[in-house]
Amino acid sequence: MRIDKMLANLGYGSRKEVKQLLKSGAVRVDDIVVKDGKQQVVPQSQTVTLNGEVIEYQEFIYLMMNKPPGVVSATEDSQDETVIDLLAVEDQVYEPFPVGRLDKDTEGLLLITNDGQLAHRLLSPKRHVPKTYFAVIDREVTEADVVAFARGVTLNDGYQTKPGKLKILKSGIRSDIELTITEGKFHQVKRMFQAVGKRVIYLQRISMGPLTLDETLELGEYRQLTEEEIELLKNYQVK
Ligand code: URA
């Protein structure tokens, strides 16, 4: 990363102000004065100082977003706004990416990080990390559906799902449910309901492994994970 970009992103001034800082000789990389803003630095392994003070640059970033509808869970998209576009520039510099995908119209818990190892572990099909969704269904959800989901249902491409835990919160001409699944097939929740002749009209993810959506986050808002949440994620073992 360019040194001027790193300093500007960390809030040490505009690009122009940072240029002045560099010109004044206040910035050192591994104890060598750097005046050229174009100089590349590797913040993870090099020590950058400003007037002798070490500039802290964390390696990993862990964010929890309450994903709003209408944005895609990707780092780039030619048509739609992405969840990364919603991040402040100071967070974008870490080059984070969403851990797994939520559909464009799905809301709720989305983990965004640049920790590839952690993401891989959470997404690995072998690990069966549970994900719980709240959904509104277009008709009555019954005990027969609970039983069918507990056995696993056949999706429209012939795939037999693993058991899902369906909880009926409110049953009627429209039903509120919670569904916990341990896989992440494309449109899985919507297709599981399709398999029993029903349609999901609202979908929100409320948890993923040990992480639960912070209800104080408005749609589109996000926050850093706490140290405790990061530890829980790193040490998470599926029971
Ligand atoms: N299942 C779906 O159908 N959509 C999502 O966004 C997540 C799970």
Short mmCIF file of C-alpha atoms and ligand atoms in Angstrom, two decimals:
data_model
loop_
_atom_site.label_atom_id
_atom_site.label_comp_id
_atom_site.label_asym_id
_atom_site.label_seq_id
_atom_site.Cartn_x
_atom_site.Cartn_y
_atom_site.Cartn_z
CA MET A 1 0.00 0.00 0.00
CA ARG A 2 1.20 3.54 -0.71
CA ILE A 3 2.42 5.36 2.37
CA ASP A 4 0.34 8.48 1.59
CA LYS A 5 -2.79 6.34 1.26
CA MET A 6 -2.09 4.53 4.49
CA LEU A 7 -1.60 7.78 6.42
CA ALA A 8 -4.63 9.46 4.88
CA ASN A 9 -6.77 6.42 5.58
CA LEU A 10 -5.68 6.38 9.18
CA GLY A 11 -6.85 9.96 9.53
CA TYR A 12 -3.54 11.80 9.46
CA GLY A 13 -4.98 14.39 7.09
CA SER A 14 -6.01 14.79 3.49
CA ARG A 15 -3.76 13.53 0.73
CA LYS A 16 -2.39 17.11 0.44
CA GLU A 17 -1.72 17.42 4.19
CA VAL A 18 -0.11 14.01 4.22
CA LYS A 19 2.14 15.12 1.36
CA GLN A 20 3.30 18.03 3.51
CA LEU A 21 3.91 15.72 6.48
CA LEU A 22 6.04 13.48 4.31
CA LYS A 23 7.92 16.42 2.83
CA SER A 24 8.77 17.64 6.33
CA GLY A 25 10.64 14.38 7.01
CA ALA A 26 8.39 13.42 9.94
CA VAL A 27 7.59 9.97 8.59
CA ARG A 28 9.94 7.02 8.79
CA VAL A 29 9.55 3.47 7.57
CA ASP A 30 11.83 1.04 9.38
CA ASP A 31 13.73 4.07 10.63
CA ILE A 32 14.38 5.54 7.20
CA VAL A 33 12.82 8.89 6.35
CA VAL A 34 10.30 8.55 3.55
CA LYS A 35 9.31 11.66 1.64
CA ASP A 36 7.76 10.13 -1.43
CA GLY A 37 4.04 9.44 -1.01
CA LYS A 38 4.21 6.76 -3.69
CA GLN A 39 6.55 4.62 -1.59
CA GLN A 40 5.00 1.23 -0.91
CA VAL A 41 4.80 -0.06 2.66
CA VAL A 42 3.70 -3.34 4.14
CA PRO A 43 2.07 -2.20 7.38
CA GLN A 44 1.88 -5.74 8.73
CA SER A 45 5.66 -6.17 8.71
CA GLN A 46 7.17 -2.68 8.57
CA THR A 47 7.28 -0.09 11.33
CA VAL A 48 5.96 3.29 10.35
CA THR A 49 6.58 6.21 12.69
CA LEU A 50 5.38 9.80 12.71
CA ASN A 51 7.63 12.14 14.70
CA GLY A 52 9.05 9.04 16.36
CA GLU A 53 5.66 7.63 17.41
CA VAL A 54 4.77 4.20 16.04
CA ILE A 55 1.63 4.20 13.92
CA GLU A 56 -0.54 1.24 14.82
CA TYR A 57 -1.94 -0.59 11.90
CA GLN A 58 -3.94 -3.67 12.76
CA GLU A 59 -3.65 -6.59 10.39
CA PHE A 60 -7.16 -7.93 10.58
CA ILE A 61 -10.49 -6.27 10.72
CA TYR A 62 -13.71 -7.95 11.88
CA LEU A 63 -17.00 -6.19 11.27
CA MET A 64 -20.60 -7.12 11.92
CA MET A 65 -23.08 -5.51 9.54
CA ASN A 66 -26.83 -5.45 9.60
CA LYS A 67 -27.11 -5.91 5.86
CA PRO A 68 -29.86 -3.86 4.29
CA PRO A 69 -31.92 -5.12 1.34
CA GLY A 70 -30.87 -3.92 -2.11
CA VAL A 71 -27.11 -4.36 -1.73
CA VAL A 72 -25.13 -7.38 -2.80
CA SER A 73 -22.79 -9.43 -0.62
CA ALA A 74 -19.75 -9.02 -2.81
CA THR A 75 -16.66 -6.86 -2.96
CA GLU A 76 -17.42 -5.55 -6.44
CA ASP A 77 -20.41 -5.51 -8.71
CA SER A 78 -20.96 -3.88 -12.08
CA GLN A 79 -24.59 -3.01 -11.36
CA ASP A 80 -25.41 -2.96 -7.70
CA GLU A 81 -24.07 -1.32 -4.59
CA THR A 82 -22.08 -3.80 -2.50
CA VAL A 83 -21.80 -4.22 1.26
CA ILE A 84 -18.18 -3.03 0.94
CA ASP A 85 -19.39 0.25 -0.60
CA LEU A 86 -21.24 0.86 2.68
CA LEU A 87 -18.01 0.79 4.70
CA ALA A 88 -16.03 3.88 5.68
CA VAL A 89 -12.82 4.33 3.70
CA GLU A 90 -10.77 3.69 6.88
CA ASP A 91 -12.29 0.20 6.94
CA GLN A 92 -12.15 -0.42 3.20
CA VAL A 93 -8.35 -0.06 3.25
CA TYR A 94 -8.12 -3.42 5.00
CA GLU A 95 -9.65 -4.95 1.88
CA PRO A 96 -12.29 -6.91 3.76
CA PHE A 97 -14.84 -9.20 2.14
CA PRO A 98 -18.16 -10.66 3.25
CA VAL A 99 -18.03 -14.13 4.80
CA GLY A 100 -20.56 -15.99 2.69
CA ARG A 101 -23.44 -14.50 0.82
CA LEU A 102 -26.85 -13.22 1.66
CA ASP A 103 -29.23 -12.64 -1.24
CA LYS A 104 -29.71 -9.07 -2.40
CA ASP A 105 -33.13 -8.92 -0.70
CA THR A 106 -32.01 -10.66 2.52
CA GLU A 107 -31.25 -8.58 5.60
CA GLY A 108 -29.34 -9.17 8.76
CA LEU A 109 -26.12 -10.51 10.14
CA LEU A 110 -23.15 -10.37 7.83
CA LEU A 111 -19.59 -10.84 8.98
CA ILE A 112 -17.07 -8.83 6.99
CA THR A 113 -13.36 -9.47 7.49
CA ASN A 114 -10.01 -9.77 5.77
CA ASP A 115 -9.11 -12.84 7.85
CA GLY A 116 -9.18 -15.47 5.12
CA GLN A 117 -8.40 -18.33 7.45
CA LEU A 118 -11.30 -17.55 9.75
CA ALA A 119 -13.65 -17.08 6.80
CA HIS A 120 -12.58 -20.40 5.36
CA ARG A 121 -13.22 -22.21 8.63
CA LEU A 122 -16.67 -20.66 9.03
CA LEU A 123 -17.68 -21.45 5.47
CA SER A 124 -16.20 -24.92 5.17
CA PRO A 125 -19.03 -27.36 4.41
CA LYS A 126 -17.27 -29.89 6.62
CA ARG A 127 -17.72 -27.78 9.71
CA HIS A 128 -21.51 -27.40 9.58
CA VAL A 129 -21.59 -24.00 11.22
CA PRO A 130 -25.25 -23.32 12.10
CA LYS A 131 -26.95 -20.24 10.70
CA THR A 132 -30.31 -19.11 12.00
CA TYR A 133 -32.78 -17.11 9.96
CA PHE A 134 -35.99 -15.34 10.80
CA ALA A 135 -38.48 -15.47 7.95
CA VAL A 136 -42.01 -14.52 7.07
CA ILE A 137 -43.75 -17.17 4.97
CA ASP A 138 -46.66 -16.51 2.65
CA ARG A 139 -48.95 -19.11 4.22
CA GLU A 140 -49.47 -21.41 7.17
CA VAL A 141 -46.39 -23.28 8.33
CA THR A 142 -47.33 -26.53 10.01
CA GLU A 143 -45.91 -29.26 12.21
CA ALA A 144 -45.66 -31.37 9.03
CA ASP A 145 -43.13 -28.81 7.74
CA VAL A 146 -41.20 -29.03 11.01
CA VAL A 147 -40.98 -32.79 10.55
CA ALA A 148 -40.07 -32.52 6.85
CA PHE A 149 -37.29 -30.02 7.57
CA ALA A 150 -35.99 -32.17 10.43
CA ARG A 151 -35.60 -35.03 7.96
CA GLY A 152 -34.24 -32.85 5.18
CA VAL A 153 -36.11 -31.80 2.05
CA THR A 154 -35.37 -32.22 -1.64
CA LEU A 155 -34.55 -28.97 -3.42
CA ASN A 156 -35.54 -28.20 -7.02
CA ASP A 157 -32.17 -29.43 -8.31
CA GLY A 158 -32.58 -32.79 -6.57
CA TYR A 159 -30.27 -31.95 -3.66
CA GLN A 160 -31.33 -33.51 -0.36
CA THR A 161 -30.69 -31.02 2.43
CA LYS A 162 -29.27 -31.84 5.81
CA PRO A 163 -31.77 -31.59 8.68
CA GLY A 164 -32.95 -28.09 9.48
CA LYS A 165 -34.46 -26.99 12.77
CA LEU A 166 -37.72 -25.18 12.10
CA LYS A 167 -39.45 -23.26 14.86
CA ILE A 168 -42.90 -21.79 14.25
CA LEU A 169 -43.17 -18.43 15.99
CA LYS A 170 -46.56 -17.47 14.62
CA SER A 171 -48.74 -19.52 12.32
CA GLY A 172 -51.56 -18.12 10.18
CA ILE A 173 -52.24 -16.95 6.64
CA ARG A 174 -48.73 -15.60 6.99
CA SER A 175 -46.31 -17.28 9.37
CA ASP A 176 -43.23 -16.14 11.27
CA ILE A 177 -40.58 -18.78 11.66
CA GLU A 178 -37.00 -19.36 12.69
CA LEU A 179 -34.94 -21.85 10.75
CA THR A 180 -31.47 -23.12 11.63
CA ILE A 181 -29.47 -24.78 8.89
CA THR A 182 -25.90 -26.00 8.78
CA GLU A 183 -25.29 -25.60 5.07
CA GLY A 184 -25.20 -22.69 2.71
CA LYS A 185 -26.58 -23.78 -0.65
CA PHE A 186 -27.66 -21.08 -3.07
CA HIS A 187 -31.01 -19.58 -1.91
CA GLN A 188 -31.23 -22.43 0.57
CA VAL A 189 -33.92 -21.13 2.91
CA LYS A 190 -36.11 -19.94 0.04
CA ARG A 191 -35.71 -23.25 -1.78
CA MET A 192 -36.43 -25.29 1.34
CA PHE A 193 -39.77 -23.56 1.67
CA GLN A 194 -40.36 -23.91 -2.05
CA ALA A 195 -39.88 -27.66 -1.52
CA VAL A 196 -42.91 -27.68 0.79
CA GLY A 197 -44.96 -25.42 -1.52
CA LYS A 198 -44.43 -22.14 0.35
CA ARG A 199 -42.72 -18.85 -0.32
CA VAL A 200 -40.39 -16.75 1.80
CA ILE A 201 -41.54 -13.14 1.69
CA TYR A 202 -39.02 -11.72 4.16
CA LEU A 203 -35.68 -13.14 5.23
CA GLN A 204 -33.24 -12.00 7.88
CA ARG A 205 -30.19 -13.78 9.24
CA ILE A 206 -30.00 -13.52 12.99
CA SER A 207 -27.03 -15.67 13.88
CA MET A 208 -24.02 -17.48 12.51
CA GLY A 209 -22.14 -19.85 14.79
CA PRO A 210 -21.53 -17.99 18.04
CA LEU A 211 -22.27 -14.57 16.53
CA THR A 212 -25.69 -12.96 16.99
CA LEU A 213 -26.96 -9.88 15.19
CA ASP A 214 -26.58 -6.78 17.34
CA GLU A 215 -30.10 -5.42 17.38
CA THR A 216 -28.91 -1.88 18.01
CA LEU A 217 -27.48 -1.79 14.49
CA GLU A 218 -29.83 -0.14 12.02
CA LEU A 219 -30.02 -1.58 8.52
CA GLY A 220 -26.78 -0.69 6.73
CA GLU A 221 -24.93 0.02 9.97
CA TYR A 222 -21.99 -1.97 11.18
CA ARG A 223 -19.52 -2.14 14.03
CA GLN A 224 -16.23 -3.78 14.90
CA LEU A 225 -16.58 -7.11 16.66
CA THR A 226 -15.62 -7.02 20.33
CA GLU A 227 -12.50 -8.91 21.45
CA GLU A 228 -14.83 -11.44 23.05
CA GLU A 229 -16.76 -12.02 19.83
CA ILE A 230 -13.51 -12.46 17.90
CA GLU A 231 -12.30 -15.03 20.44
CA LEU A 232 -15.63 -16.88 20.29
CA LEU A 233 -15.41 -17.06 16.51
CA LYS A 234 -11.81 -18.21 16.50
CA ASN A 235 -12.40 -20.89 19.10
CA TYR A 236 -15.75 -21.96 17.75
CA GLN A 237 -16.28 -25.70 17.60
CA VAL A 238 -19.53 -27.07 16.29
CA LYS A 239 -21.14 -29.35 18.83
N1 URA B 1 -31.09 -18.63 2.21
C1 URA B 1 -31.64 -17.90 1.23
O1 URA B 1 -32.55 -18.34 0.54
N2 URA B 1 -31.19 -16.65 1.05
C2 URA B 1 -30.22 -16.09 1.80
O2 URA B 1 -29.87 -14.94 1.59
C3 URA B 1 -29.65 -16.88 2.82
C4 URA B 1 -30.10 -18.15 3.00
#
